[in-house]
Short mmCIF file of C-alpha atoms in Angstrom, two decimals:
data_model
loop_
_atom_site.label_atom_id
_atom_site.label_comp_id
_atom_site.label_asym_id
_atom_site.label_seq_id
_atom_site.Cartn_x
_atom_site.Cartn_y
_atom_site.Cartn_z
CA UNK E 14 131.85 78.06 103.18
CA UNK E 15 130.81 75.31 101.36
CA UNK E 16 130.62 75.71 97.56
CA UNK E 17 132.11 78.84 97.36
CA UNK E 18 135.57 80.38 98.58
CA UNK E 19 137.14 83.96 98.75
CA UNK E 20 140.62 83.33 97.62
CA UNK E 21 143.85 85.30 99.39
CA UNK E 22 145.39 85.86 96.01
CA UNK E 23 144.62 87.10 92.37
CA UNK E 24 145.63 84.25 89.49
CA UNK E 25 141.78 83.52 88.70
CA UNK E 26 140.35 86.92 88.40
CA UNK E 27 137.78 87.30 85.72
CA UNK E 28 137.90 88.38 82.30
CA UNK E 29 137.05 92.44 81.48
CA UNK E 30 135.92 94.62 79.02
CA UNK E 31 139.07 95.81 77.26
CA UNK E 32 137.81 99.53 76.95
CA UNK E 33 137.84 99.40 80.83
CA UNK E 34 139.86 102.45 82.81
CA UNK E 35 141.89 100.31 85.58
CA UNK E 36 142.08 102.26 88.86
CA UNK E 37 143.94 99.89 90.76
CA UNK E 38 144.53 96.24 89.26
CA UNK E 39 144.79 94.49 93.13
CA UNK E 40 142.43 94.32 94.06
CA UNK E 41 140.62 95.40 90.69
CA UNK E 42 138.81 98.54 90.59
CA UNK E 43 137.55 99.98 86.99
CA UNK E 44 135.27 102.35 85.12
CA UNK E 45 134.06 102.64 81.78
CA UNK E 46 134.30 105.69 79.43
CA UNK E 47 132.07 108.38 80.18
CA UNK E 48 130.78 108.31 76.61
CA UNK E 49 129.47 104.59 77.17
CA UNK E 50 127.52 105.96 79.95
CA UNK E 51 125.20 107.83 77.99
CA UNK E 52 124.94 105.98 75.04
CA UNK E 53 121.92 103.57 76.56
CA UNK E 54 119.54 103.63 79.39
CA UNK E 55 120.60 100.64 81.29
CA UNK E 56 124.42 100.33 81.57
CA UNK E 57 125.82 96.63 79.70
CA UNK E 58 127.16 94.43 82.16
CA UNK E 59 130.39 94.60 80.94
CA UNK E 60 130.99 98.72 81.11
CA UNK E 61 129.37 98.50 84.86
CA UNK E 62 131.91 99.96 86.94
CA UNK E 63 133.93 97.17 88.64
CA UNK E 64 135.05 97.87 92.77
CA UNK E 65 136.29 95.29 94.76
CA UNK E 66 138.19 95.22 98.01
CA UNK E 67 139.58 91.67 97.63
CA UNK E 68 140.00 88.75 95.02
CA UNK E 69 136.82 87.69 93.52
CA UNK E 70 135.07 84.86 94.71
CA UNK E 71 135.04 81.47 93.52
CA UNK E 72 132.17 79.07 93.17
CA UNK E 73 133.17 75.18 93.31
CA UNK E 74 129.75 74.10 93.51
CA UNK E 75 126.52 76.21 93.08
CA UNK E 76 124.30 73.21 94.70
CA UNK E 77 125.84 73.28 98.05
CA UNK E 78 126.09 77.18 98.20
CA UNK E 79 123.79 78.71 100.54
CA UNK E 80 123.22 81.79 102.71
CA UNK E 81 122.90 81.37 106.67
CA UNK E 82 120.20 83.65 108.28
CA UNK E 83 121.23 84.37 111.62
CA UNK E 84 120.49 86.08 114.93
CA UNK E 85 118.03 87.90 116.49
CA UNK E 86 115.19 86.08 114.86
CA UNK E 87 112.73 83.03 115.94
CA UNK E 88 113.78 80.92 112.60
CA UNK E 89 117.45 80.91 112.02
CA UNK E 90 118.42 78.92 108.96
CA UNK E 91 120.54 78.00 106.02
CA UNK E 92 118.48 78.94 102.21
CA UNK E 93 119.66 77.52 99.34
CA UNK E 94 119.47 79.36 95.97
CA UNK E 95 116.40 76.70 95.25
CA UNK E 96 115.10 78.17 97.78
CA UNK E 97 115.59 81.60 97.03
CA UNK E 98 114.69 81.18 93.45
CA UNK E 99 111.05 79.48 94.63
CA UNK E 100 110.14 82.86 96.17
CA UNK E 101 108.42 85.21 93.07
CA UNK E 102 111.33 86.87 91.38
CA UNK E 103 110.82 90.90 91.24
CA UNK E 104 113.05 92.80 88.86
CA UNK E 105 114.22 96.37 89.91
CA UNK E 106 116.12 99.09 87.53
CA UNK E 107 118.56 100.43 89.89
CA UNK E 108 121.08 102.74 89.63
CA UNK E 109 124.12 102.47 92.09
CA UNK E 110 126.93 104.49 92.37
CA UNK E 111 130.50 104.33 94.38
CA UNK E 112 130.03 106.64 97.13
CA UNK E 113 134.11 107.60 95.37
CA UNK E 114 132.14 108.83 91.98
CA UNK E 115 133.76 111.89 90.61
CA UNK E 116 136.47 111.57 93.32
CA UNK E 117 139.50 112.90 91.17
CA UNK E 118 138.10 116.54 91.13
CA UNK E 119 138.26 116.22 95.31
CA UNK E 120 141.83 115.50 94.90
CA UNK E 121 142.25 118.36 92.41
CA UNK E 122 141.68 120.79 95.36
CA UNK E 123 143.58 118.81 98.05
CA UNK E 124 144.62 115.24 97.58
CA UNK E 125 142.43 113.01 99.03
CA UNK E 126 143.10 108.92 100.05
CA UNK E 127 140.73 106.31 97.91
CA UNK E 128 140.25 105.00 94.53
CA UNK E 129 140.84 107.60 91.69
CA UNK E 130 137.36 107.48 90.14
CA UNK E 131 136.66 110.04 87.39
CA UNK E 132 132.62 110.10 86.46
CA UNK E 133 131.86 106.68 85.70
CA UNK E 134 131.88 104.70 88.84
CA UNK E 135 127.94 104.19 88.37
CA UNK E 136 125.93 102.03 86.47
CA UNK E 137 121.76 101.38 85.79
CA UNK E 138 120.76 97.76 85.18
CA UNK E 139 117.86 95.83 85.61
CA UNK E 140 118.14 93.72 88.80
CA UNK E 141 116.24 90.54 89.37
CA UNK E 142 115.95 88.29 92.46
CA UNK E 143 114.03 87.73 95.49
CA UNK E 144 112.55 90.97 97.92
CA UNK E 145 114.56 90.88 101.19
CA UNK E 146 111.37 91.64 102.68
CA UNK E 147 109.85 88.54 101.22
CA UNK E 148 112.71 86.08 102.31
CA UNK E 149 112.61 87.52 106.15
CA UNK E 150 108.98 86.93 106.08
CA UNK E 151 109.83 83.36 105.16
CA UNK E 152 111.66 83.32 108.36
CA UNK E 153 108.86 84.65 110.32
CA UNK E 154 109.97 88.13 110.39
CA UNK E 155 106.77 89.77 108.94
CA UNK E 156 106.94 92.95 106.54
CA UNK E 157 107.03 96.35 107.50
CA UNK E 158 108.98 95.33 111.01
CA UNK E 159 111.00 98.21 112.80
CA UNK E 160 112.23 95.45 115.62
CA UNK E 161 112.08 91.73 115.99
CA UNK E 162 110.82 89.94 118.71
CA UNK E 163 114.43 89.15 120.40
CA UNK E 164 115.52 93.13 119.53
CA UNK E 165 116.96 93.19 116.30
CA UNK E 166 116.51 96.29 114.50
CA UNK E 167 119.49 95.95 111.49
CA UNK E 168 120.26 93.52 108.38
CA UNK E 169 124.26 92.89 108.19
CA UNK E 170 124.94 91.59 104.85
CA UNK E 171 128.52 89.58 105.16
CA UNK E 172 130.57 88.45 101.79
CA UNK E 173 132.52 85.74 101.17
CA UNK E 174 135.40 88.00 100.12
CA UNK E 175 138.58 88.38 101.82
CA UNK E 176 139.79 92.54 102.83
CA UNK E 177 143.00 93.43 103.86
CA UNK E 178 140.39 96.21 105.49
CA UNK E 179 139.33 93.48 107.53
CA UNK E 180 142.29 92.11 108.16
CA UNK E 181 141.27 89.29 106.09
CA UNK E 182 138.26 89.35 106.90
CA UNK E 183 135.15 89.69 105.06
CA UNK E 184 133.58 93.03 103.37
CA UNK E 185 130.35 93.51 105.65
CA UNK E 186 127.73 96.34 105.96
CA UNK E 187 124.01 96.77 107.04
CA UNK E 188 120.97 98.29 106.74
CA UNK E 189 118.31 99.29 109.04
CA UNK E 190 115.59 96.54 109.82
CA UNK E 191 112.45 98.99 108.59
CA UNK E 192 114.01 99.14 105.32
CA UNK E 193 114.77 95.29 104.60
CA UNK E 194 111.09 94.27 105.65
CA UNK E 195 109.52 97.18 103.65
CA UNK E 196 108.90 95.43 99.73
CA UNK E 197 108.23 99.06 98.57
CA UNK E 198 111.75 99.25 99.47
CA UNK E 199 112.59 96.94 96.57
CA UNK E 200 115.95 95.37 98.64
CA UNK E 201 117.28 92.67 96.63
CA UNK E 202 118.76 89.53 96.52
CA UNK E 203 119.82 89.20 93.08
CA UNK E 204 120.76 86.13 91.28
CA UNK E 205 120.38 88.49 87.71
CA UNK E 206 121.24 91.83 86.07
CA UNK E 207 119.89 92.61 82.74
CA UNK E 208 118.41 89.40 82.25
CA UNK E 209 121.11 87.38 82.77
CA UNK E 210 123.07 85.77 85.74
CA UNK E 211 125.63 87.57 87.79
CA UNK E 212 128.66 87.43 86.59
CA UNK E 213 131.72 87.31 89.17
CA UNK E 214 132.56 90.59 89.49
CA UNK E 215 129.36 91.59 89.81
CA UNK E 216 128.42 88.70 92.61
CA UNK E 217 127.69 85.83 91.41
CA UNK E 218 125.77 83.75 93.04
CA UNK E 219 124.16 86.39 94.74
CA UNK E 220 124.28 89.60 96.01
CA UNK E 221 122.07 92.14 97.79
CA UNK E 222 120.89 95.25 95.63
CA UNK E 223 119.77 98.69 98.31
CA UNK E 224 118.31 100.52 95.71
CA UNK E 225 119.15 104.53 96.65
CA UNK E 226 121.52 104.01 98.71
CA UNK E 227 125.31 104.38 98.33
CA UNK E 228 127.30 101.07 96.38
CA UNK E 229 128.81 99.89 99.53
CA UNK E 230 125.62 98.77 101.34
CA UNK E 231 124.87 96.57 98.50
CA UNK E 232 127.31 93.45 99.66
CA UNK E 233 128.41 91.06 97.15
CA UNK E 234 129.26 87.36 96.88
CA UNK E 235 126.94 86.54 100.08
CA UNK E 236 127.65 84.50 103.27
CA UNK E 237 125.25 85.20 105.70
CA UNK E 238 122.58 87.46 106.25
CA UNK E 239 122.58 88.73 109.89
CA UNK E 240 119.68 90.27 112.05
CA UNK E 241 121.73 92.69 114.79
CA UNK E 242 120.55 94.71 117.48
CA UNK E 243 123.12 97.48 116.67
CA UNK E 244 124.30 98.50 112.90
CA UNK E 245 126.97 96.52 111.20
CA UNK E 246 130.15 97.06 113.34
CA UNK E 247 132.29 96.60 110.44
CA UNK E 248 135.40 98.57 108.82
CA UNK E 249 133.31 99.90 105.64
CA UNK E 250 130.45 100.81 108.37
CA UNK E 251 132.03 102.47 111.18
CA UNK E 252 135.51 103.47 109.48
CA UNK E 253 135.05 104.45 105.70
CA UNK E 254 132.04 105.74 103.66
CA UNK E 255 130.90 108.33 106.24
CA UNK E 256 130.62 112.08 105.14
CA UNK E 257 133.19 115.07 107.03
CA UNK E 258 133.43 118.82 106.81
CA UNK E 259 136.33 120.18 105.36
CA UNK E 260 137.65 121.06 108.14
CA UNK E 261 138.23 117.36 109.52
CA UNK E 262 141.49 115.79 108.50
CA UNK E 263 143.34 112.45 109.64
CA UNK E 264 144.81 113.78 112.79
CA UNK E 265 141.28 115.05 114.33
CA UNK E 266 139.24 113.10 112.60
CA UNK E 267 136.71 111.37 115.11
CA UNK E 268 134.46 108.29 113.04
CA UNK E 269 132.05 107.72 115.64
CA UNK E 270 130.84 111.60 115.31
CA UNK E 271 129.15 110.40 112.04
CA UNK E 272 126.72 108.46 110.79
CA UNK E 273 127.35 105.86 108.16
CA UNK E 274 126.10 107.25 104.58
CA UNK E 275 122.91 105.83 103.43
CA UNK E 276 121.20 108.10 100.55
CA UNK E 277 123.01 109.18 97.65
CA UNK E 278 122.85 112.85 97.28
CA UNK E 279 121.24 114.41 93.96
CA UNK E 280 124.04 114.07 91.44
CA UNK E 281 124.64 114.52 87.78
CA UNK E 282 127.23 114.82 85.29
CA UNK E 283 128.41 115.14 81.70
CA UNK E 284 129.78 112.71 79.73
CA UNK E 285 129.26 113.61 75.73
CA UNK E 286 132.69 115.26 75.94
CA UNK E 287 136.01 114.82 78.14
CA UNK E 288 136.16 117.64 80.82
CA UNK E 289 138.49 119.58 78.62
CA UNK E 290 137.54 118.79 74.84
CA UNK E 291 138.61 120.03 71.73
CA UNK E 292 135.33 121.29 69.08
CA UNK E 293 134.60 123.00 65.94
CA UNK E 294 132.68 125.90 65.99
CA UNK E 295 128.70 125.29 65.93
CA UNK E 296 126.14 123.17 67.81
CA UNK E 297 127.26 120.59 69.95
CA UNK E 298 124.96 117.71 72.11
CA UNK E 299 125.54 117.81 75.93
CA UNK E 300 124.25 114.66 76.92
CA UNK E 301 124.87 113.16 80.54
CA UNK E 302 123.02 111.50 83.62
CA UNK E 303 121.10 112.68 86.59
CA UNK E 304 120.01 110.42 89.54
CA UNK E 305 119.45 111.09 93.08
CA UNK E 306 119.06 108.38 96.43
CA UNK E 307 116.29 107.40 98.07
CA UNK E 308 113.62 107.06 95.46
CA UNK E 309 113.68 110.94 94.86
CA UNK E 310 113.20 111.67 91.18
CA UNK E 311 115.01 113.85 88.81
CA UNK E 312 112.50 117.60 88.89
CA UNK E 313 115.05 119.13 85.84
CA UNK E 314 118.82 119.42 85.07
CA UNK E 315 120.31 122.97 84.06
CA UNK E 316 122.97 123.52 81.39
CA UNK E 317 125.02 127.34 81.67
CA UNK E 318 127.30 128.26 79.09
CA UNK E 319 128.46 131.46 81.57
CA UNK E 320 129.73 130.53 84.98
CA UNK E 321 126.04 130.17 86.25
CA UNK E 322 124.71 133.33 85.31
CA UNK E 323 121.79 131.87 83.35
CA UNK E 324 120.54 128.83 82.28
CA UNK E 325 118.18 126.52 80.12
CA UNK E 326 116.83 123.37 80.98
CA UNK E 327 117.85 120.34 79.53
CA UNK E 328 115.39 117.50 78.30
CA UNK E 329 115.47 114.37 80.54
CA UNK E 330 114.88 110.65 79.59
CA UNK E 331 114.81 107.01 80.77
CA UNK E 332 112.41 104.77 78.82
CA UNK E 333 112.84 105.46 74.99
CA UNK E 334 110.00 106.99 73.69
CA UNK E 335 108.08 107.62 76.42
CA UNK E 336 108.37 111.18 78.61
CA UNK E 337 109.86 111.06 82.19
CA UNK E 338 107.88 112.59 84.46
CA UNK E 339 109.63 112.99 88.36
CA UNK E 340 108.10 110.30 90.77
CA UNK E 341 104.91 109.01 88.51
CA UNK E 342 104.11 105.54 88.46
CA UNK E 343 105.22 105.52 84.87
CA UNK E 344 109.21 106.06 85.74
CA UNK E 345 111.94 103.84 87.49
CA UNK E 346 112.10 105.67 90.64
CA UNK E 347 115.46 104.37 91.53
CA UNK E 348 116.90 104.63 88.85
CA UNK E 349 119.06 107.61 86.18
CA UNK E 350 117.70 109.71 83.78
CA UNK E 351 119.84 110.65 80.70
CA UNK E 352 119.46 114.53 79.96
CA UNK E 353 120.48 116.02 76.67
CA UNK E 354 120.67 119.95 75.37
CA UNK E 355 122.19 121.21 72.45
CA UNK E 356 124.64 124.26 72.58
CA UNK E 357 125.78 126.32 69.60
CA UNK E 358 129.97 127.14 70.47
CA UNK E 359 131.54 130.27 68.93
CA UNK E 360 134.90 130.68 71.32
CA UNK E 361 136.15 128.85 73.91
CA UNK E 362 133.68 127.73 76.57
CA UNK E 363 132.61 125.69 80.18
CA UNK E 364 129.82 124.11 80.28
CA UNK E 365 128.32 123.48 83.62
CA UNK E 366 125.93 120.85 84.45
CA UNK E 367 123.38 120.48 87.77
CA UNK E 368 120.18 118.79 88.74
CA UNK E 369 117.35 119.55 91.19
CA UNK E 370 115.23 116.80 92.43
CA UNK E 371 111.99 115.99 93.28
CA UNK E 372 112.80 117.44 97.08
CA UNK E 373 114.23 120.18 95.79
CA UNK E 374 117.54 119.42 96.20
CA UNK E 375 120.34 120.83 94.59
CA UNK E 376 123.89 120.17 93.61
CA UNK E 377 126.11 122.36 95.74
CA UNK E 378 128.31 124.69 93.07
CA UNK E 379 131.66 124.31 93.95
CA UNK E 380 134.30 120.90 94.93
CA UNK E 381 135.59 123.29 97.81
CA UNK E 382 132.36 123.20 99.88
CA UNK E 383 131.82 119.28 100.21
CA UNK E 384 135.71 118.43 99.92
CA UNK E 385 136.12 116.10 102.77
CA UNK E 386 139.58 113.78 103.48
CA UNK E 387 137.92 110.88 102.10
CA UNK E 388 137.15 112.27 98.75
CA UNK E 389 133.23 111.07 98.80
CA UNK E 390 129.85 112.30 97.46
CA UNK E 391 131.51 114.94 95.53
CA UNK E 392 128.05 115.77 93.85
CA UNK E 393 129.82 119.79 92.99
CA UNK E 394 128.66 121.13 89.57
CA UNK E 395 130.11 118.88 86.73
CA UNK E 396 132.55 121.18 84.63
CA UNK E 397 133.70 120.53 81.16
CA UNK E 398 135.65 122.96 78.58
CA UNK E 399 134.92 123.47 75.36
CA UNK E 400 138.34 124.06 73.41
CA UNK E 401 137.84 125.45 70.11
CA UNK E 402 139.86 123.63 67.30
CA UNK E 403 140.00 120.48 65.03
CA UNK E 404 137.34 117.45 66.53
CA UNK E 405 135.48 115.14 65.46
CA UNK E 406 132.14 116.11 67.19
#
């Protein structure tokens, strides 16, 4: 499309943060170290996890880019990022997450087919950019609309990325029609993150941000913005992303008997220490995150030092100096909190992490009972072991 190409090959990939963990280098898929997770409230751009399913997009000329609006709607047109920008800008902290976070302890049970993520494929930044809900209104789709006039009832987001997925084709996914018209929604399209402009990797010149929801509804690098009668019928949609039993496996595996995965389950993890660390005796900070989809908010996360036997609460954080309180006007509803306890270590010991949220929703306790052939949503009880001997902590 004019002023911006998805290229078939990888010689002009971006620069990246050297402390990265490559996952696969083509097409480039990275996390940071856990400990960089924890160590501020909204993640630097440059330790935000990095997933791609293609090489990254190039922009020849920024003027001429623009985003076709297209189908079942009265007012199909072409917006220009002037035109975008002229709408108010709204920024959003939002946490998203890989719907492959933690994906390596799935494969530690049975081996499972994706990207080797450990606990970092997340990230919380501050998102700024247009309300989808205010751009669709500007193309006489008014808010809070369940169904156009013509029948549309789902927002396809289509890249200008190239997926061997797609056989070539572009990465594409969708949302349903309520949620893009709905501005408490907060749906995004974001020409900034923390304050400044997208970078490449991250979707520059703009991207859409589903706050809640699973990574791969929040399309990058955008083409065209689609209103559809049925939900995106693309690879990522129908094909990938959707949660199985354990039970399912790839010769009786059936994708049309599931839904594709919206809402991040409640999820939380430690990152302080590696999941086996060396310590000295004494006290020791567990410090992590805890974040669940759909706007629910973080009720409390648990720290046991004994299988799950008992427990003590851990304090939980997002603004510094001010108290998080679940779902109050006062927190970022879609976004992390950071919890922290402090444990005194005498002998060898696991430490187990899990978080309730504000639904009362809880992480299951063992790997085994959401395993599933895709290795997704493993939101188990994070694990780590406390090795007594020479460390620096």
């Amino acid at each position: 499309m004019p002023g911006i190409r998805g290229p078939w090959e990888y010689s002009q990939e971006p620069p990246r943060h050297p402390s990265l963990k490559i996952n696969a280098k083509e097409p480039f898929n990275a996390e940071p170290p856990r400990s960089a997770l924890v160590s501020s409230y909204v993640t630097p751009v440059d330790l935000f996890y990095k997933r791609n399913h293609g090489p990254i997009p190039i922009v020849d000329d920024l003027q001429s880019y623009s985003v076709a609006f297209t189908g079942l709607i009265d007012n199909p047109r072409k917006l220009f990022m002037t035109d975008i920008r002229s709408l108010p800008k709204y920024t959003v902290t939002a946490t998203l997450q890989c719907a492959g976070n933690r994906r390596t302890a799935m494969s530690k049970v049975t081996t499972v087919r994706g990207v080797g993520w450990d606990v970092s494929a997340i990230g919380n930044a501050v998102w700024g950019g247009a309300k989808l809900a205010h751009v669709l209104q500007l193309l006489g789709v008014p808010k809070l609309t369940g169904s156009t006039n013509l029948g549309g009832r789902h927002v396809e987001f289509v890249s200008v990325d190239r997926c061997k997925e797609e056989n070539g084709g572009p990465y594409k996914a969708s949302i349903p029609l309520i949620q893009a018209t709905n501005p408490e929604a907060d749906v995004l399209l974001a020409y900034e993150m923390n304050g400044e402009t997208l970078n490449r990797d991250h979707g520059f010149p703009l991207r859409v941000v589903v706050p809640g929801v699973i990574g791969a509804r929040s399309v990058k690098w955008l083409d065209s913005i689609n209103v559809l009668a049925e939900e995106c019928q693309g690879f990522f949609m129908q094909k990938d992303y959707k949660m199985f039993p354990p039970s399912v496996n790839w010769d009786n595996i059936n994708w049309s008997s599931r839904r594709p995965q919206m809402d991040f389950p409640v999820q939380s993890a430690i990152c302080s220490v590696e999941d086996v660390q060396m310590v000295k005796p004494g006290k020791i900070s567990i410090n992590g995150y805890a974040v669940s989809g759909g706007g629910r908010g973080i009720e409390r996360v648990d720290i046991s030092l004994d299988g799950g036997k008992h427990w003590v609460e851990a304090s939980r954080i997002q603004k510094p100096g001010k108290d998080y309180i679940s779902e109050h006007s006062s927190s970022d509803k879609w976004a992390w909190v950071l919890f922290e306890a402090t444990i005194d270590v005498s002998q060898t010991t696991e430490v187990i992490a899990k978080a309730v949220d504000s639904a009362a929703n809880v992480q299951p306790e063992d790997v085994e009972s959401v395993w599933n052939l895709r290795g997704v949503l493993n939101t188990s009880w994070h694990r780590v072991l406390l090795r007594l001997g020479h460390s620096s902590l």
